[in-house]
């Protein structure tokens, strides 16, 4: 058929690696390699049809099938903690684009996705977790998730001569979920230290009971308009407004104005001054809605026993089994938003190369976090609502501030070498580690203010590609990142809120930092022209064959992760895991071209 173009791509990725268990048990240090595997099959197909010069129709299909073995193994988790997992995904998109002379264009997209994920198996016995020492027994993870979603969006563009363009559109998205979360149906014993485990005196025993199945829908919509005007050949102004709506939040005033400019004072535009400011909203995670519907105290009940007996927790101890623990979304939950502004200057330093300096600030408000609003009162030790144990409420009461200075050099050094180098100096503070993170003291949220978990003060990235004769190519990626912050905790539940994340008196969140990370990746590639190999005329076939060798962490540096800040742990101040060692990957790709 004339005006028809098609593409299909299929891939299989097989990763057979190992992870390291690095724990301490009563018998002493325990170190072992656990084989892990990941299989990923994918297919992508696209058909593109031009029924006329003004109309284009696209249809795409994507398929992904992944499976994992020993997914939760490694670190403090002993060998028996490994689980299997599988994930399947089908996605179809239809796109219609039309040019409407003389100044308009329209793009309409419909996407349908079907996903299914399963993790773990039913637990037949309790798990044992000694805080940052080891975790034994069967994994308590057992979830299934089936989700169908649709995405409908339309964008209209107006081109007003050479100086003006107007862009506006809308998007509607829906997610329909059928989920089951039977995690921790076998129960978990929590010990604060190895000494507690040796004396068979757990801090806590938790077990979930009830109906783990739930079905729900989440819907979101947005609309936007963007206007770009070229005031003079040297000045361009861009302004816009966006509105966001989500079915799971209560606020309806999520308007987000934005503005940007680009000014080139010189005739040849070798120097460009850029700046902008805007507001950006975020959505409540689907997982927050799912957890609040499941753990409502009726559908699923969490049994919490403080200071239980061991190994039978129901013989003695303080049982709160008659009172449920719940997770709920605050009635006044609203969408978080980030206010961001930046100013920068770009200077051409030589032909096809530029140096950019940019300063940016960010202020986030109404960020998500969790808080146990039924934690024992400090003065009396009693819970405000005696009908419940814990009421973990997801709130939009956290905030964040960030500043960053970014220097970027990009371009070519001669014809064969292309480079990109960037240095970022930044500082970010906030008072939340995420939607489900709980504070050390639910009645003193000010102590949560500190460096963000991702507050890397210094970051340097270097990328380079060198084209060599005879279609050889080599490249490198160098990344240097300063250490991540981490918190000091006692390892025990000192305030009786059933969570062992308490910090020593006077210590705030994320006061210490780990070591820096250095990663060097290399690539070597060679392309063969199939027409030349087989003596076929160049105009008939343009197929090619690529051979590639990738070396990740080429210097084989030990980049440790997860520095332990638990005082009761034998690993305090040390890491028990690291990023991947040197890995060499070989790949072959055949490209069909007509």
Coordinates of C-alpha atoms in Angstrom, one line a residue:
X1 CA 0.0 0.0 0.0
X2 CA 1.4 3.4 -0.9
X3 CA 2.1 5.8 1.9
X4 CA 2.5 2.9 4.4
X5 CA 5.5 2.4 6.6
X6 CA 6.0 -0.3 9.3
X7 CA 8.5 -1.1 11.9
X8 CA 8.9 -4.1 14.3
X9 CA 11.5 -4.7 17.0
X10 CA 11.8 -7.7 19.3
X11 CA 14.3 -8.2 22.1
X12 CA 15.2 -10.7 24.8
X13 CA 17.4 -9.7 27.7
X14 CA 18.8 -12.4 30.1
X15 CA 20.6 -11.3 33.2
X16 CA 22.1 -14.1 35.3
X17 CA 23.9 -12.5 38.2
X18 CA 24.3 -12.9 41.9
X19 CA 23.7 -10.8 45.0
X20 CA 25.6 -10.8 48.2
X21 CA 24.1 -11.6 51.6
X22 CA 26.1 -9.6 54.2
X23 CA 24.5 -10.2 57.6
X24 CA 25.4 -11.0 61.3
X25 CA 23.6 -13.8 63.1
X26 CA 24.1 -15.3 66.5
X27 CA 26.7 -17.6 64.9
X28 CA 28.7 -14.6 63.7
X29 CA 29.1 -12.9 60.3
X30 CA 27.2 -14.6 57.4
X31 CA 28.3 -13.8 53.9
X32 CA 27.0 -15.7 50.8
X33 CA 26.4 -15.3 47.1
X34 CA 22.8 -15.8 46.0
X35 CA 22.1 -16.4 42.2
X36 CA 19.6 -14.0 40.8
X37 CA 18.0 -13.9 37.4
X38 CA 15.9 -11.5 35.2
X39 CA 14.3 -12.3 31.9
X40 CA 12.8 -9.6 29.8
X41 CA 11.1 -10.2 26.4
X42 CA 9.7 -7.2 24.5
X43 CA 8.1 -6.5 21.2
X44 CA 7.4 -3.1 19.6
X45 CA 5.5 -2.6 16.4
X46 CA 4.5 0.5 14.6
X47 CA 2.4 1.2 11.4
X48 CA 2.4 4.7 9.9
X49 CA 0.0 5.6 7.1
X50 CA -0.3 8.8 5.1
X51 CA -3.8 8.8 3.5
X52 CA -2.9 12.3 2.1
X53 CA -0.3 14.9 2.4
X54 CA -2.2 16.6 5.3
X55 CA -3.1 13.5 7.3
X56 CA -1.1 10.9 9.2
X57 CA -2.2 7.9 11.2
X58 CA 0.0 6.0 13.6
X59 CA -0.7 2.7 15.4
X60 CA 1.7 1.1 17.9
X61 CA 1.7 -2.0 19.9
X62 CA 4.1 -2.8 22.8
X63 CA 4.5 -6.0 24.7
X64 CA 6.7 -6.6 27.8
X65 CA 7.2 -9.8 29.7
X66 CA 9.5 -9.8 32.7
X67 CA 10.3 -12.5 35.3
X68 CA 12.6 -12.4 38.4
X69 CA 14.2 -15.0 40.7
X70 CA 15.4 -14.3 44.2
X71 CA 14.2 -10.7 43.9
X72 CA 14.5 -9.7 47.6
X73 CA 17.7 -11.6 48.4
X74 CA 20.9 -9.9 49.4
X75 CA 22.0 -7.5 52.1
X76 CA 20.5 -8.4 55.4
X77 CA 18.1 -10.9 53.9
X78 CA 19.2 -14.5 54.2
X79 CA 18.9 -17.1 51.4
X80 CA 15.3 -18.2 52.2
X81 CA 14.0 -14.7 51.7
X82 CA 14.3 -14.7 47.9
X83 CA 11.0 -14.6 46.0
X84 CA 9.9 -14.8 42.4
X85 CA 8.1 -12.1 40.5
X86 CA 6.5 -11.6 37.1
X87 CA 5.2 -8.6 35.2
X88 CA 3.3 -8.5 31.9
X89 CA 2.2 -5.5 29.9
X90 CA 0.4 -4.8 26.7
X91 CA 0.0 -1.3 25.3
X92 CA -1.8 0.0 22.1
X93 CA -1.8 3.6 20.9
X94 CA -3.6 5.2 18.0
X95 CA -2.5 8.7 16.9
X96 CA -4.1 10.9 14.2
X97 CA -2.4 14.0 13.1
X98 CA -3.9 16.6 10.7
X99 CA -2.7 19.8 9.1
X100 CA -5.4 22.3 8.6
X101 CA -4.2 25.0 6.2
X102 CA -3.0 27.6 6.5
X103 CA -2.0 27.8 10.2
X104 CA -3.4 24.9 12.2
X105 CA -2.5 21.4 13.2
X106 CA -4.2 18.8 15.4
X107 CA -3.0 15.7 17.2
X108 CA -5.3 13.2 18.8
X109 CA -4.0 10.2 20.8
X110 CA -5.8 7.2 22.4
X111 CA -3.8 4.8 24.5
X112 CA -4.9 1.6 26.1
X113 CA -2.7 -0.4 28.6
X114 CA -3.2 -3.7 30.2
X115 CA -0.8 -4.7 33.0
X116 CA -0.5 -7.6 35.4
X117 CA 2.1 -8.1 38.2
X118 CA 2.6 -10.8 40.7
X119 CA 5.1 -10.8 43.5
X120 CA 5.9 -13.6 46.0
X121 CA 3.8 -16.5 47.3
X122 CA 1.7 -17.1 50.4
X123 CA 3.9 -17.3 53.6
X124 CA 3.6 -20.4 55.7
X125 CA 5.5 -19.3 58.7
X126 CA 6.5 -16.0 60.5
X127 CA 9.5 -14.0 59.4
X128 CA 12.2 -12.8 61.9
X129 CA 13.8 -9.4 61.4
X130 CA 16.6 -8.3 63.7
X131 CA 17.1 -4.5 63.1
X132 CA 19.9 -4.1 60.6
X133 CA 21.5 -7.4 61.5
X134 CA 19.7 -10.1 59.6
X135 CA 16.2 -11.1 58.3
X136 CA 15.3 -14.8 58.2
X137 CA 12.2 -16.9 57.5
X138 CA 9.9 -16.7 54.4
X139 CA 9.4 -13.4 52.7
X140 CA 6.0 -11.9 53.6
X141 CA 5.5 -10.3 50.2
X142 CA 2.5 -11.6 48.3
X143 CA 0.8 -9.2 46.0
X144 CA -1.0 -9.3 42.6
X145 CA -2.0 -6.3 40.6
X146 CA -4.1 -6.1 37.5
X147 CA -4.6 -2.7 36.0
X148 CA -6.3 -1.4 32.9
X149 CA -5.8 2.2 31.9
X150 CA -6.8 4.5 29.1
X151 CA -5.2 7.8 28.0
X152 CA -7.0 10.3 25.7
X153 CA -5.3 13.5 24.7
X154 CA -5.7 16.2 22.1
X155 CA -3.3 19.0 21.2
X156 CA -4.0 21.9 18.8
X157 CA -1.3 24.1 17.4
X158 CA -1.6 27.5 15.7
X159 CA 1.2 29.0 13.8
X160 CA 0.8 32.7 13.3
X161 CA 3.3 33.7 10.7
X162 CA 6.9 33.5 11.7
X163 CA 6.7 35.2 15.1
X164 CA 3.8 33.6 17.0
X165 CA 2.7 30.1 17.9
X166 CA -0.2 29.0 20.2
X167 CA -0.5 25.5 21.7
X168 CA -3.4 24.2 23.7
X169 CA -4.9 20.9 24.6
X170 CA -6.3 18.5 27.2
X171 CA -5.7 15.0 28.5
X172 CA -7.9 12.5 30.4
X173 CA -6.5 9.4 32.0
X174 CA -8.2 6.6 34.0
X175 CA -6.7 3.6 35.9
X176 CA -8.9 0.7 36.8
X177 CA -7.2 -1.6 39.3
X178 CA -7.9 -5.0 40.8
X179 CA -5.4 -5.7 43.5
X180 CA -4.7 -8.3 46.2
X181 CA -2.2 -7.7 49.0
X182 CA -1.8 -10.7 51.2
X183 CA 1.6 -9.6 52.5
X184 CA 2.5 -10.4 56.1
X185 CA -0.2 -13.0 56.5
X186 CA 2.4 -15.3 58.1
X187 CA 3.4 -12.6 60.6
X188 CA 6.7 -10.9 61.4
X189 CA 8.7 -10.8 64.7
X190 CA 10.8 -7.6 65.1
X191 CA 13.8 -7.6 67.4
X192 CA 15.8 -4.4 68.2
X193 CA 19.2 -6.1 68.5
X194 CA 21.0 -9.4 68.4
X195 CA 20.9 -9.4 72.2
X196 CA 17.1 -9.3 72.2
X197 CA 17.0 -12.2 69.7
X198 CA 19.4 -14.2 71.8
X199 CA 17.1 -13.7 74.8
X200 CA 13.9 -14.4 72.8
X201 CA 12.4 -11.0 73.7
X202 CA 11.0 -9.4 70.5
X203 CA 9.9 -5.8 70.4
X204 CA 6.8 -6.5 68.3
X205 CA 4.8 -9.1 66.4
X206 CA 2.6 -8.0 63.5
X207 CA 0.3 -10.1 61.3
X208 CA -2.4 -9.1 58.8
X209 CA -5.7 -10.8 58.6
X210 CA -8.8 -10.4 56.5
X211 CA -9.8 -9.9 52.8
X212 CA -6.8 -8.8 50.7
X213 CA -8.8 -8.0 47.6
X214 CA -9.8 -4.6 46.4
X215 CA -11.0 -3.0 43.1
X216 CA -11.0 0.8 42.5
X217 CA -10.5 3.5 39.9
X218 CA -8.4 6.6 39.8
X219 CA -9.0 9.4 37.2
X220 CA -7.0 12.5 36.3
X221 CA -7.4 15.2 33.8
X222 CA -5.5 18.3 32.7
X223 CA -5.7 21.2 30.3
X224 CA -3.1 23.6 29.1
X225 CA -2.4 26.6 26.9
X226 CA 1.0 27.9 25.8
X227 CA 1.8 31.1 23.8
X228 CA 5.2 31.8 22.3
X229 CA 5.9 35.2 20.8
X230 CA 9.1 36.2 19.0
X231 CA 9.0 39.9 20.0
X232 CA 12.2 40.7 18.1
X233 CA 14.8 38.6 16.3
X234 CA 16.7 38.6 19.6
X235 CA 13.9 38.2 22.2
X236 CA 11.4 35.3 22.6
X237 CA 8.7 35.2 25.3
X238 CA 6.8 32.1 26.3
X239 CA 3.8 32.0 28.7
X240 CA 1.5 29.3 29.7
X241 CA -1.2 28.1 32.0
X242 CA -2.0 24.5 33.1
X243 CA -4.8 23.0 35.2
X244 CA -4.7 19.6 36.9
X245 CA -7.5 17.6 38.4
X246 CA -7.4 14.2 40.2
X247 CA -10.3 12.2 41.5
X248 CA -8.6 11.3 44.8
X249 CA -7.8 14.8 46.1
X250 CA -10.2 17.4 47.3
X251 CA -8.7 20.7 46.0
X252 CA -9.9 22.1 42.7
X253 CA -7.8 25.2 42.3
X254 CA -4.7 23.6 40.7
X255 CA -3.8 26.3 38.3
X256 CA -0.2 26.5 37.3
X257 CA 1.1 29.6 35.4
X258 CA 4.5 29.5 33.7
X259 CA 6.7 32.0 32.0
X260 CA 10.0 31.9 30.2
X261 CA 12.2 34.1 28.0
X262 CA 15.3 33.9 25.8
X263 CA 17.3 37.0 24.9
X264 CA 20.3 37.2 22.6
X265 CA 21.8 40.7 22.8
X266 CA 24.4 40.1 20.1
X267 CA 23.8 40.1 16.4
X268 CA 25.2 36.6 15.8
X269 CA 23.4 35.1 18.9
X270 CA 26.7 33.8 20.5
X271 CA 25.4 34.8 23.9
X272 CA 21.9 33.9 25.1
X273 CA 20.3 34.8 28.4
X274 CA 17.5 32.5 29.5
X275 CA 15.1 32.5 32.4
X276 CA 11.8 31.3 33.6
X277 CA 9.5 30.5 36.4
X278 CA 6.5 28.3 36.9
X279 CA 4.3 26.1 39.2
X280 CA 4.2 22.3 38.8
X281 CA 1.6 20.1 40.5
X282 CA 1.9 16.4 41.5
X283 CA -0.7 13.6 41.9
X284 CA -1.5 11.4 44.8
X285 CA 0.1 8.0 44.1
X286 CA -2.2 5.2 43.2
X287 CA -0.6 3.1 45.9
X288 CA -1.8 5.6 48.6
X289 CA -5.4 5.1 47.4
X290 CA -5.0 1.3 47.4
X291 CA -3.5 1.1 50.9
X292 CA -6.2 3.3 52.4
X293 CA -8.9 1.2 50.9
X294 CA -7.4 -2.1 51.9
X295 CA -6.2 -1.2 55.5
X296 CA -9.5 0.4 56.6
X297 CA -9.7 -1.7 59.8
X298 CA -12.5 -3.8 58.4
X299 CA -11.4 -5.3 55.1
X300 CA -7.9 -5.9 56.4
X301 CA -6.9 -5.9 60.1
X302 CA -3.4 -5.7 61.4
X303 CA -2.8 -7.5 64.7
X304 CA 0.0 -5.8 66.7
X305 CA 1.4 -7.4 69.9
X306 CA 4.0 -5.5 71.9
X307 CA 6.6 -7.5 73.8
X308 CA 5.2 -10.8 72.6
X309 CA 6.4 -14.3 73.6
X310 CA 8.5 -16.2 71.1
X311 CA 8.0 -18.3 69.1
X312 CA 4.3 -18.3 69.9
X313 CA 3.3 -14.6 70.1
X314 CA -0.2 -15.2 71.5
X315 CA 0.9 -16.8 74.7
X316 CA 1.7 -13.6 76.5
X317 CA 2.3 -9.9 75.7
X318 CA 0.3 -6.8 75.3
X319 CA -2.2 -7.7 72.5
X320 CA -3.9 -5.0 70.5
X321 CA -5.6 -7.6 68.3
X322 CA -9.1 -6.4 69.2
X323 CA -8.3 -2.9 68.0
X324 CA -7.4 -2.4 64.3
X325 CA -4.7 -0.3 62.8
X326 CA -5.6 1.7 59.8
X327 CA -4.2 3.7 56.9
X328 CA -6.2 6.6 55.7
X329 CA -5.9 9.6 53.4
X330 CA -6.5 12.9 55.2
X331 CA -9.9 14.5 54.5
X332 CA -8.2 17.7 53.4
X333 CA -5.6 16.1 51.2
X334 CA -4.5 18.3 48.3
X335 CA -2.1 18.2 45.4
X336 CA 1.5 19.2 46.1
X337 CA 3.1 21.8 43.9
X338 CA 6.6 23.0 43.2
X339 CA 7.4 26.7 42.5
X340 CA 10.5 26.8 40.4
X341 CA 12.6 29.7 38.9
X342 CA 15.8 29.8 37.0
X343 CA 18.2 32.2 35.3
X344 CA 21.1 31.3 33.1
X345 CA 23.5 32.4 30.4
X346 CA 24.7 30.4 27.4
X347 CA 27.9 31.5 25.6
X348 CA 29.4 30.0 22.5
X349 CA 33.1 29.3 23.3
X350 CA 34.0 27.9 19.9
X351 CA 32.2 26.6 16.8
X352 CA 29.5 24.1 17.7
X353 CA 30.4 24.3 21.4
X354 CA 28.8 26.2 24.2
X355 CA 29.2 26.9 28.0
X356 CA 26.1 27.4 30.1
X357 CA 25.8 28.6 33.7
X358 CA 22.4 28.4 35.4
X359 CA 21.1 29.2 38.9
X360 CA 17.7 27.7 40.0
X361 CA 15.6 27.7 43.1
X362 CA 12.7 25.5 44.0
X363 CA 10.1 25.6 46.8
X364 CA 7.7 22.7 47.3
X365 CA 4.7 22.8 49.5
X366 CA 1.9 20.4 50.5
X367 CA 4.2 17.4 49.9
X368 CA 3.0 14.0 50.9
X369 CA 4.0 12.2 54.1
X370 CA 2.5 9.9 56.7
X371 CA 1.9 10.5 60.4
X372 CA 0.5 8.3 63.1
X373 CA -2.2 10.5 64.5
X374 CA -3.0 7.9 67.2
X375 CA 0.5 7.5 68.6
X376 CA 0.7 7.5 72.4
X377 CA 0.6 11.0 73.9
X378 CA 4.0 11.9 75.4
X379 CA 2.5 13.1 78.7
X380 CA 0.2 10.1 79.4
X381 CA 1.3 7.3 77.1
X382 CA -2.4 6.9 76.1
X383 CA -3.6 6.8 72.5
X384 CA -6.1 9.7 71.6
X385 CA -8.6 7.3 70.0
X386 CA -8.8 4.1 72.2
X387 CA -10.8 2.3 69.5
X388 CA -7.7 2.0 67.3
X389 CA -4.0 1.2 67.6
X390 CA -2.3 3.1 64.8
X391 CA -3.9 5.5 62.4
X392 CA -1.4 6.2 59.8
X393 CA -2.7 9.3 58.0
X394 CA -1.4 10.3 54.6
X395 CA -1.1 14.1 54.6
X396 CA 0.0 16.9 52.3
X397 CA 1.8 18.9 55.0
X398 CA 5.5 18.6 54.2
X399 CA 7.7 21.1 52.3
X400 CA 11.0 21.3 50.5
X401 CA 13.5 24.0 49.4
X402 CA 16.3 23.6 47.0
X403 CA 19.0 25.7 45.3
X404 CA 21.4 24.6 42.5
X405 CA 24.2 26.1 40.4
X406 CA 24.8 24.2 37.1
X407 CA 27.7 24.5 34.7
X408 CA 27.4 22.7 31.4
X409 CA 29.9 22.4 28.5
X410 CA 28.7 20.7 25.4
X411 CA 29.8 20.5 21.8
X412 CA 32.5 19.1 19.5
X413 CA 36.3 19.0 19.8
X414 CA 37.2 18.7 16.1
X415 CA 35.0 16.6 13.9
X416 CA 35.3 13.2 15.5
X417 CA 34.8 13.9 19.3
X418 CA 31.5 15.0 20.8
X419 CA 31.5 15.8 24.5
X420 CA 29.1 16.8 27.3
X421 CA 30.3 17.8 30.8
X422 CA 28.2 19.0 33.6
X423 CA 28.9 20.1 37.2
X424 CA 26.0 20.7 39.7
X425 CA 26.4 22.2 43.2
X426 CA 23.1 22.0 45.0
X427 CA 21.5 21.9 48.5
X428 CA 18.0 20.5 49.2
X429 CA 16.2 20.3 52.5
X430 CA 12.8 18.9 53.3
X431 CA 10.9 17.1 56.1
X432 CA 9.7 14.0 54.4
X433 CA 11.2 10.8 52.8
X434 CA 8.1 10.0 50.8
X435 CA 4.4 9.4 50.9
X436 CA 4.5 6.5 53.4
X437 CA 7.5 7.6 55.6
X438 CA 6.7 8.0 59.2
X439 CA 8.4 10.6 61.5
X440 CA 10.5 9.5 64.5
X441 CA 8.2 11.5 66.7
X442 CA 4.7 12.0 65.5
X443 CA 4.3 15.0 67.8
X444 CA 7.5 16.8 66.7
X445 CA 7.6 17.1 63.0
X446 CA 10.1 19.9 63.1
X447 CA 12.8 17.4 63.9
X448 CA 12.2 15.9 60.4
X449 CA 13.6 19.0 58.7
X450 CA 17.0 18.2 57.3
X451 CA 18.9 17.4 54.2
X452 CA 16.8 15.5 51.6
X453 CA 17.5 11.9 51.0
X454 CA 18.7 12.9 47.5
X455 CA 20.8 15.9 48.7
X456 CA 23.9 15.2 46.8
X457 CA 25.9 18.4 47.2
X458 CA 28.3 17.8 44.3
X459 CA 27.6 16.0 41.0
X460 CA 29.8 15.7 38.0
X461 CA 28.9 14.0 34.7
X462 CA 31.1 13.6 31.7
X463 CA 30.0 11.9 28.4
X464 CA 32.1 11.6 25.3
X465 CA 31.8 9.9 21.9
X466 CA 34.8 9.5 19.6
X467 CA 34.1 8.4 16.0
X468 CA 37.0 6.4 14.5
X469 CA 37.8 5.4 11.0
X470 CA 36.1 2.3 9.4
X471 CA 32.9 2.8 11.4
X472 CA 34.5 2.2 14.8
X473 CA 33.2 4.2 17.7
X474 CA 34.1 4.5 21.4
X475 CA 32.5 6.3 24.2
X476 CA 32.6 6.9 27.9
X477 CA 30.3 8.0 30.8
X478 CA 31.9 9.2 34.0
X479 CA 29.8 10.0 37.0
X480 CA 31.0 11.4 40.4
X481 CA 28.4 12.0 43.1
X482 CA 29.0 13.1 46.7
X483 CA 27.6 10.9 49.5
X484 CA 23.9 10.6 50.4
X485 CA 22.7 11.6 53.9
X486 CA 21.4 9.1 56.4
X487 CA 19.8 9.2 59.9
X488 CA 20.9 7.9 63.2
X489 CA 18.3 5.8 65.1
X490 CA 18.4 3.8 68.3
X491 CA 17.0 0.6 66.8
X492 CA 14.2 0.4 69.4
X493 CA 10.7 1.7 69.9
X494 CA 11.3 4.2 72.6
X495 CA 8.1 6.1 72.3
X496 CA 5.7 3.2 72.0
X497 CA 4.3 4.0 68.5
X498 CA 5.2 0.4 67.3
X499 CA 7.8 1.7 64.8
X500 CA 11.5 1.3 65.7
X501 CA 12.7 4.5 64.0
X502 CA 13.3 6.6 67.1
X503 CA 16.4 8.8 67.1
X504 CA 18.6 9.7 70.1
X505 CA 17.6 12.9 72.0
X506 CA 18.5 16.1 70.1
X507 CA 19.4 14.3 66.8
X508 CA 17.4 15.3 63.7
X509 CA 16.9 13.6 60.4
X510 CA 19.8 12.8 57.9
X511 CA 22.6 14.2 60.0
X512 CA 25.4 11.9 58.6
X513 CA 26.6 11.2 55.1
X514 CA 28.0 8.2 53.2
X515 CA 31.0 8.1 50.9
X516 CA 30.9 9.4 47.3
X517 CA 30.1 7.3 44.2
X518 CA 32.4 7.1 41.2
X519 CA 31.2 5.2 38.1
X520 CA 33.0 4.9 34.8
X521 CA 31.3 3.1 31.8
X522 CA 32.9 2.5 28.5
X523 CA 31.6 1.5 25.1
X524 CA 33.2 0.1 22.0
X525 CA 31.2 -0.4 18.8
X526 CA 31.7 -1.3 15.1
X527 CA 29.1 -1.1 12.3
X528 CA 29.2 -3.2 9.2
X529 CA 27.4 -2.2 6.0
X530 CA 25.7 -5.3 4.8
X531 CA 25.5 -4.1 1.2
X532 CA 29.3 -3.8 1.0
X533 CA 29.8 -7.2 2.8
X534 CA 27.6 -9.0 0.2
X535 CA 28.4 -7.0 -2.8
X536 CA 24.8 -5.7 -3.2
X537 CA 24.2 -2.3 -4.8
X538 CA 23.9 0.4 -2.2
X539 CA 20.6 1.6 -3.5
X540 CA 18.9 -1.8 -3.1
X541 CA 19.8 -2.5 0.5
X542 CA 21.0 -0.3 3.4
X543 CA 21.0 -3.0 6.1
X544 CA 23.7 -2.8 8.8
X545 CA 25.1 -5.0 11.5
X546 CA 26.3 -3.5 14.9
X547 CA 28.7 -5.2 17.3
X548 CA 28.9 -3.5 20.7
X549 CA 30.9 -4.1 23.9
X550 CA 29.8 -2.2 27.0
X551 CA 31.9 -2.2 30.2
X552 CA 30.0 -0.9 33.3
X553 CA 32.0 0.2 36.3
X554 CA 35.1 -0.3 34.3
X555 CA 37.5 0.6 37.2
X556 CA 35.6 -2.0 39.3
X557 CA 35.2 0.5 42.2
X558 CA 33.2 -0.6 45.3
X559 CA 30.4 1.9 45.5
X560 CA 28.8 1.1 48.8
X561 CA 25.1 1.7 49.4
X562 CA 22.8 1.7 52.4
X563 CA 25.0 3.0 55.2
X564 CA 23.6 1.7 58.5
X565 CA 22.6 4.3 61.0
X566 CA 21.0 2.0 63.6
X567 CA 23.0 2.2 66.9
X568 CA 22.0 -1.3 68.0
X569 CA 23.2 -2.8 64.7
X570 CA 26.6 -4.5 64.4
X571 CA 26.9 -2.7 61.1
X572 CA 26.5 0.8 62.6
X573 CA 28.4 3.3 60.4
X574 CA 29.1 0.7 57.8
X575 CA 27.5 -0.5 54.6
X576 CA 26.2 -4.0 54.0
X577 CA 25.7 -3.7 50.2
X578 CA 27.2 -2.2 47.2
X579 CA 26.4 -1.3 43.6
X580 CA 27.3 -3.8 40.8
X581 CA 30.9 -4.7 40.2
X582 CA 32.5 -4.5 36.8
X583 CA 30.1 -5.9 34.2
X584 CA 30.8 -6.6 30.5
X585 CA 28.0 -6.8 28.1
X586 CA 28.1 -7.9 24.4
X587 CA 25.4 -7.1 22.0
X588 CA 24.6 -7.6 18.3
X589 CA 22.0 -5.7 16.4
X590 CA 20.8 -6.2 12.8
X591 CA 19.0 -3.2 11.3
X592 CA 16.7 -3.7 8.2
X593 CA 16.6 -0.6 6.0
X594 CA 14.9 -0.1 2.7

